Amino acid sequence: MKSWRALDLSYGAIFICLMAIGANITFWFPFLAIPIGGVSVPLSLQTFFSILAGMFLGKRLAAFSLLGYLFVGIIGVPVFAQMQSGVFVLFNYTGGFLLSFVLVGYVTGLLSEKINQKNMISTSSIAFIGVFVNYIIGVSYMYLAMNTWLGLTIAYQAAWIGMVPFLIKDLVLAGIAAVVLLKMIDRMPSTAYH
Amino acid sequence: MKSLILGRYFPNDSIIHRLDARAKLVAALYFIGLLFFIDHGLGYLFVGLFTLGVMYLTKIRLSVFIKGVRPLIFLILFAAMMRVLFTGGGEVFVSWGPFTISSQGLWVGLFTFMRFILIIFISTVLTLSTKPVDLTDAINALLKPLRKLGVPVDDFALMLSISLRFIPNLLDETQRVMDAQRARGVIFGEGTIVEQMKKLVPIVLPLFASSLNRAEEMADVMDVKNYQSGEKRTHFRQLTWHTSDSIALLMMVGLTAVVIVVNYTMV
């Protein structure tokens, strides 16, 4: 296995920090909560940054970094949404979203490495795929968790319907992730540094 | 902000604080796993008392632990209530449509409640009594066998340590960027959804750019100091295993024995 360079590790660490800040951005800056259909959706930039990690760092480093994010949370630093931490968060009904971030990073990284042409259409498509990976795993896990160990009976469709406001928010953010990536493209670790 | 770098670590001088981070991590994870195998009230009584004993030994006030449960209490109560309402069997007290309150249901509900509370308490003990850096070292030590499979364990632990060090900096940076954009006339929290989301670009872009600068500087420093991934390294912080750590793990074995005996002898 190819070993990591110092730059890879520090970039990976930076994305852990960005995930931590993105998860709780409304905690420090409450005015960033967004009303969608009457519900105030707390803005979480986790999906946003995990997609960006994939496209920016590439599949291997992104998955490594996002796994690191989960570990930082598990060992008790409050980096998950609502300043939560600990193993329990992963077993809660939203734990699937957290676990899926690793795959989101991998998948968006993989696609981004395969598709050489970087323009608004290609990058935003990759970002949207990232969001869907996130939600398919996240919502299925939510359904599974509620119906098994949490002992709450809920229909699969109902789980999806509850997540629609968040899905809309994350799809818009995915578009913004594409914009950010295109602006920062020359700083990617695979091209910027040797 | 400072509280974030330390996680929820609660400095104190207690026997639990002095335990090796590796022992605590293993014991806590094992204990949580064990909770799922208990199916008798007496078993819950034992592990419950054990947990309270451990919490007492940390010399941390009970209110600090309660605070950890508070955000999740509704979910836990809800889960327990559902168990009560949908589990039949035993003596039936109330029956209303699909819902029944039975003796069996009440027990199952109580077990669910106990299990969640104990999981939260014991993971709170771990995070309150152990510094995050010690836990990263513990993860590093415990994952070491994976190195034989080619997993870059040291790199992983180093990455976690770097991120712990940078989180407060990046938080300050976010604040600064927002203030700077406000000074330029950006008004946050107004306009349509899409407009509001678009305002994230002038926050995220500078934040992203400046954090990449930091990362590059960090990498330069590491390169100058000739950091080589996969080389043998010595550690500034050393974890030391004491007899008390072995005793802590032996207590887990003892607890397992109690749970097995209770499960098989009590009906």
XYZ file of C-alpha atoms in Angstrom:
461
model
C 0.000 0.000 0.000
C 1.245 3.455 -0.906
C 2.226 5.335 2.212
C 0.915 8.790 3.013
C 2.850 11.977 2.507
C 2.882 14.636 5.221
C 0.638 16.785 3.028
C -1.948 14.019 2.711
C -2.151 13.685 6.487
C -2.455 17.398 7.128
C -5.094 17.777 4.404
C -6.953 14.807 5.854
C -6.808 16.399 9.297
C -8.099 19.702 7.942
C -11.135 17.946 6.499
C -11.833 16.383 9.898
C -11.875 19.926 11.314
C -14.099 21.189 8.507
C -16.537 18.333 9.121
C -16.567 19.160 12.833
C -17.272 22.829 12.191
C -19.771 22.054 9.429
C -21.741 19.737 11.696
C -22.272 22.406 14.314
C -22.210 25.606 12.334
C -25.666 26.603 13.616
C -24.507 26.017 17.172
C -22.061 28.889 16.952
C -23.921 30.874 14.317
C -27.625 30.260 15.004
C -28.819 32.646 12.300
C -27.724 30.095 9.709
C -30.733 27.841 10.375
C -32.858 27.749 7.260
C -36.660 27.618 7.059
C -37.901 25.035 4.527
C -41.657 24.513 4.359
C -42.234 25.987 7.803
C -39.608 23.784 9.467
C -36.410 25.420 10.612
C -33.755 23.068 9.285
C -30.501 23.478 11.161
C -27.875 23.906 8.537
C -25.391 21.069 8.694
C -22.508 21.097 6.292
C -21.454 17.496 6.906
C -22.737 16.133 3.594
C -21.344 19.209 1.890
C -17.851 18.694 3.288
C -17.842 14.930 2.806
C -18.634 15.430 -0.885
C -15.986 18.106 -1.095
C -13.527 15.773 0.644
C -14.178 13.095 -1.955
C -13.811 15.370 -4.932
C -10.854 17.241 -3.496
C -8.797 14.555 -1.774
C -9.596 11.570 -3.979
C -11.231 8.333 -2.910
C -8.491 6.873 -0.728
C -7.575 9.910 1.321
C -11.192 11.080 1.601
C -12.334 7.766 3.061
C -9.322 7.769 5.404
C -10.032 11.302 6.576
C -13.779 10.763 7.050
C -13.116 7.570 8.989
C -10.862 9.733 11.143
C -13.771 12.120 11.700
C -15.914 9.268 13.000
C -13.118 8.165 15.344
C -12.627 11.680 16.739
C -16.340 11.709 17.526
C -16.303 8.229 19.023
C -13.481 9.055 21.418
C -15.592 11.842 22.850
C -14.793 15.120 21.139
C -18.185 16.706 20.400
C -17.782 16.895 16.633
C -21.086 15.320 15.602
C -24.224 17.386 15.009
C -25.714 19.004 18.132
C -22.318 18.708 19.835
C -22.793 14.998 20.370
C -20.063 12.424 20.701
C -19.501 8.839 21.708
C -20.256 5.413 20.295
C -23.928 5.786 21.119
C -24.438 8.392 18.394
C -23.640 5.763 15.764
C -26.347 3.486 17.129
C -28.886 6.266 17.222
C -31.307 6.483 14.307
C -29.256 9.109 12.496
C -26.051 7.064 12.844
C -26.355 5.760 9.282
C -25.789 9.237 7.902
C -22.524 9.454 9.823
C -21.379 5.999 8.719
C -22.298 6.745 5.112
C -20.003 9.778 4.953
C -17.026 7.449 4.514
C -18.696 5.885 1.485
C -19.854 9.285 0.204
C -16.227 10.426 0.244
C -15.097 7.259 -1.476
C -17.762 7.289 -4.184
C -17.473 10.986 -5.038
C -13.687 10.583 -5.007
C -13.844 7.583 -7.315
C -16.138 9.330 -9.789
C -14.090 12.483 -9.625
C -10.916 10.535 -10.431
C -12.594 8.759 -13.353
C -14.092 11.871 -14.923
C -11.305 14.121 -16.066
C -13.419 16.924 -17.404
C -14.095 19.280 -14.533
C -16.957 21.624 -15.275
C -20.122 22.690 -13.507
C -22.193 19.868 -15.004
C -19.814 17.010 -14.219
C -18.897 18.127 -10.695
C -22.439 18.944 -9.644
C -23.627 15.563 -10.975
C -20.973 13.834 -8.872
C -22.038 15.918 -5.881
C -25.702 14.931 -6.370
C -24.734 11.260 -6.524
C -22.898 11.819 -3.240
C -26.057 13.206 -1.640
C -28.077 10.214 -2.808
C -25.526 7.733 -1.465
C -25.714 9.610 1.830
C -29.511 9.528 2.027
C -30.075 6.000 0.729
C -27.770 4.581 3.388
C -28.821 7.087 6.048
C -32.571 6.612 5.683
C -32.321 2.818 5.314
C -30.233 2.684 8.482
C -32.773 4.906 10.222
C -35.543 2.517 9.198
C -33.505 -0.476 10.340
C -32.472 1.107 13.652
C -35.985 2.231 14.534
C -37.567 -1.102 13.730
C -34.973 -3.221 15.483
C -32.905 -2.024 18.413
C -34.734 1.236 19.091
C -38.075 -0.585 18.977
C -39.993 2.149 17.130
C -42.214 0.907 14.336
C -42.099 3.155 11.317
C -42.828 2.682 7.590
C -39.974 3.050 5.115
C -41.858 5.748 3.178
C -42.514 7.698 6.374
C -38.796 7.722 7.135
C -38.150 9.207 3.692
C -40.914 11.803 3.941
C -39.479 13.085 7.222
C -36.119 13.607 5.564
C -37.349 15.565 2.520
C -36.580 19.065 3.899
C -33.038 17.933 4.697
C -32.656 16.323 1.279
C -33.629 19.588 -0.449
C -31.122 21.482 1.650
C -28.332 19.025 0.906
C -29.043 19.002 -2.831
C -28.706 22.793 -2.922
C -25.517 22.524 -0.875
C -24.186 19.907 -3.307
C -24.470 22.485 -6.077
C -22.527 24.927 -3.901
C -19.905 22.230 -3.249
C -19.407 21.977 -7.020
C -18.901 25.757 -7.233
C -16.384 25.697 -4.379
C -14.479 22.784 -5.900
C -14.155 24.447 -9.288
C -12.730 27.566 -7.634
C -10.201 25.584 -5.619
C -9.298 23.020 -8.247
C -5.679 24.069 -8.619
C -5.058 23.457 -4.923
C -5.876 19.761 -5.038
C -3.167 17.687 -3.308
C -2.784 15.424 -6.338
C -1.784 18.360 -8.537
C -0.609 21.137 -6.249
C 2.342 19.600 -4.512
C 4.880 16.859 -4.802
C -13.930 27.142 22.211
C -11.296 25.861 24.546
C -13.708 23.269 25.855
C -13.828 21.729 22.411
C -10.148 20.859 22.207
C -10.372 18.920 25.442
C -13.581 17.271 24.434
C -15.602 16.779 27.545
C -12.591 15.808 29.616
C -13.121 16.622 33.281
C -9.736 16.899 35.021
C -9.697 15.140 38.355
C -7.489 12.849 40.361
C -9.326 9.592 40.751
C -8.593 5.932 40.341
C -10.647 5.911 37.148
C -8.731 8.893 35.737
C -5.443 7.150 36.459
C -6.407 3.978 34.601
C -4.653 3.419 31.301
C -6.612 4.772 28.325
C -6.293 1.408 26.552
C -7.828 -0.455 29.486
C -10.676 2.061 29.743
C -11.444 1.980 26.032
C -11.492 -1.820 25.867
C -13.493 -2.142 29.067
C -16.083 0.440 28.006
C -16.636 -1.104 24.580
C -16.829 -4.575 26.111
C -19.278 -3.407 28.761
C -21.579 -1.887 26.124
C -21.511 -5.147 24.179
C -22.250 -7.099 27.343
C -25.373 -5.017 28.046
C -27.084 -6.505 25.006
C -26.817 -10.041 26.414
C -28.550 -9.416 29.717
C -32.109 -10.709 29.792
C -32.934 -10.732 33.489
C -33.745 -7.945 35.924
C -31.163 -9.149 38.418
C -28.474 -8.896 35.743
C -29.453 -5.262 35.131
C -29.345 -4.617 38.861
C -25.772 -5.918 39.018
C -24.429 -3.966 36.046
C -26.410 -0.910 37.151
C -24.792 -0.967 40.581
C -21.422 -1.570 38.950
C -21.918 1.488 36.729
C -22.940 3.643 39.689
C -19.849 2.412 41.538
C -17.587 3.384 38.657
C -19.279 6.795 38.403
C -18.740 7.322 42.125
C -15.063 6.422 41.776
C -14.523 9.148 39.158
C -15.282 11.723 41.903
C -17.297 13.697 39.365
C -20.674 15.123 40.425
C -23.731 13.191 39.298
C -25.168 16.296 37.608
C -22.370 16.190 35.024
C -23.458 12.686 34.034
C -27.125 13.636 33.984
C -26.272 16.436 31.570
C -25.035 13.795 29.105
C -28.363 11.981 29.205
C -30.594 15.039 28.935
C -30.494 15.602 25.142
C -31.452 11.971 24.537
C -33.974 11.422 27.307
C -37.059 11.846 25.090
C -35.816 9.373 22.537
C -35.033 6.866 25.284
C -38.383 7.302 26.994
C -40.161 7.031 23.662
C -38.314 3.817 22.770
C -39.086 2.368 26.194
C -42.771 3.376 25.948
C -43.120 1.703 22.553
C -41.671 -1.468 24.003
C -44.167 -1.317 26.859
C -47.135 -0.749 24.558
C -46.329 -3.360 21.930
C -45.049 -6.219 24.056
C -47.673 -8.667 25.257
C -47.407 -11.581 27.633
C -47.677 -12.144 31.336
C -50.416 -10.461 33.306
C -52.324 -7.927 31.185
C -53.225 -4.710 33.040
C -54.682 -2.477 30.329
C -55.709 -3.355 26.781
C -56.764 -0.647 24.356
C -56.876 -1.289 20.611
C -53.442 -2.502 19.498
C -51.852 -1.327 22.755
C -51.501 -3.478 25.814
C -49.781 -2.812 29.076
C -48.672 -6.137 30.446
C -46.213 -7.268 33.087
C -43.918 -8.623 30.365
C -44.139 -5.338 28.468
C -43.270 -3.286 31.554
C -40.172 -5.405 32.144
C -39.018 -5.136 28.535
C -39.609 -1.372 28.633
C -37.600 -1.042 31.818
C -34.748 -3.111 30.338
C -34.663 -0.913 27.234
C -34.538 2.190 29.389
C -31.788 0.769 31.619
C -29.702 -0.347 28.653
C -29.682 3.099 27.034
C -29.001 4.934 30.270
C -26.130 2.604 31.169
C -24.585 2.893 27.694
C -24.630 6.676 27.978
C -23.317 6.669 31.550
C -20.412 4.366 30.830
C -19.365 6.178 27.646
C -19.605 9.434 29.606
C -17.290 7.968 32.249
C -14.804 7.159 29.487
C -14.851 10.604 27.893
C -14.935 12.541 31.159
C -12.006 10.683 32.665
C -9.722 10.399 29.622
C -8.060 13.113 27.557
C -8.783 12.874 23.810
C -5.040 12.735 23.080
C -4.704 9.730 25.379
C -7.592 8.089 23.603
C -5.938 8.697 20.220
C -2.811 7.045 21.613
C -4.942 4.191 22.890
C -6.548 3.739 19.477
C -3.092 3.765 17.960
C -1.917 1.070 20.382
C -5.014 -1.092 20.025
C -5.092 -0.957 16.234
C -1.398 -1.863 16.022
C -2.040 -5.479 14.976
C -3.719 -4.093 11.842
C -0.349 -2.715 10.812
C 0.636 -6.218 9.735
C -2.198 -6.043 7.210
C -0.759 -2.836 5.819
C -3.173 -0.456 7.548
C -1.358 2.832 8.272
C -2.279 2.948 11.958
C 0.359 5.486 13.023
C -0.584 7.834 10.224
C -4.212 7.537 11.241
C -3.479 8.418 14.867
C -1.259 11.301 13.791
C -4.011 12.651 11.549
C -6.452 12.547 14.477
C -3.991 14.416 16.699
C -3.408 17.101 14.070
C -7.144 17.586 13.664
C -7.679 17.911 17.438
C -5.049 20.619 17.460
C -6.583 22.539 14.543
C -10.297 22.485 15.369
C -10.184 25.580 17.669
C -8.067 27.486 15.138
C -10.491 26.806 12.346
C -13.361 27.822 14.549
C -11.734 31.196 15.206
C -11.077 31.493 11.497
C -14.760 30.884 10.687
C -15.738 33.659 13.062
C -13.213 36.019 11.503
C -14.340 35.276 7.945
C -17.962 35.895 8.887
C -17.125 39.188 10.569
C -15.098 40.234 7.551
C -17.940 39.446 5.170
C -20.432 41.242 7.392
C -18.190 44.286 7.349
C -18.381 44.118 3.558
C -22.166 44.214 3.758
C -23.251 40.574 3.603
C -26.372 40.090 5.704
C -26.765 36.547 7.011
C -30.152 35.056 7.854
C -32.192 36.969 5.269
C -33.605 36.298 1.821
C -34.926 33.138 0.189
C -33.496 29.720 0.913
C -31.321 29.687 -2.163
C -30.095 33.228 -1.469
C -29.178 32.243 2.083
C -27.367 29.146 0.930
C -25.484 31.173 -1.678
C -24.158 33.334 1.134
C -22.265 30.297 2.325
C -19.899 30.589 -0.615
C -18.201 33.756 0.710
C -17.786 31.970 4.057
C -16.695 28.560 2.879
C -14.279 29.649 0.151
C -11.991 31.818 2.335
C -12.252 29.325 5.182
C -11.299 26.504 2.866
C -8.442 28.450 1.294
C -6.941 29.529 4.609
C -7.233 26.062 6.118
C -5.449 24.603 3.108
C -2.683 27.156 3.715
C -2.407 25.947 7.279
C -2.300 22.340 6.124
C 0.447 23.109 3.632
C 2.527 24.893 6.254
C 2.034 21.980 8.597
C 3.096 19.546 5.882
C 6.188 21.651 5.092
C 7.203 21.593 8.731
C 6.697 17.835 8.875
C 8.734 17.364 5.714
C 11.524 19.611 7.007
C 11.631 17.468 10.124
C 11.797 14.474 7.801
C 8.530 12.828 8.756
C 8.432 9.414 7.113
C 5.222 7.510 7.220
C 5.665 3.884 8.210
C 8.990 4.437 10.010
C 9.474 3.408 13.627
C 8.662 6.308 15.911
C 9.088 7.025 19.578
C 6.283 8.729 21.449
C 6.329 11.855 23.567
C 3.399 10.644 25.637
C 3.836 7.106 26.924
C 0.979 4.916 28.026
C 1.866 2.729 30.978
C -0.004 -0.387 32.001
C -0.426 -0.857 35.771
C -1.823 -3.672 37.864
C -5.010 -1.668 38.326
C -5.582 -1.822 34.564
C -5.357 -5.596 34.599
C -7.758 -5.621 37.554
C -10.201 -3.429 35.596
C -10.201 -5.911 32.735
C -10.540 -8.841 35.154
C -13.623 -7.141 36.591
C -15.122 -7.225 33.098
C -14.516 -10.986 33.038
C -16.151 -11.245 36.458
C -19.130 -9.219 35.286
C -19.519 -11.500 32.279
C -19.544 -14.503 34.615
C -22.271 -12.885 36.749
C -24.372 -12.143 33.661
C -24.031 -15.713 32.367
C -24.892 -17.228 35.752
C -27.934 -14.960 36.174
C -29.164 -15.640 32.630
C -29.008 -19.398 33.048
C -30.069 -19.933 36.635
C -32.872 -17.368 37.017
C -35.986 -17.922 34.969
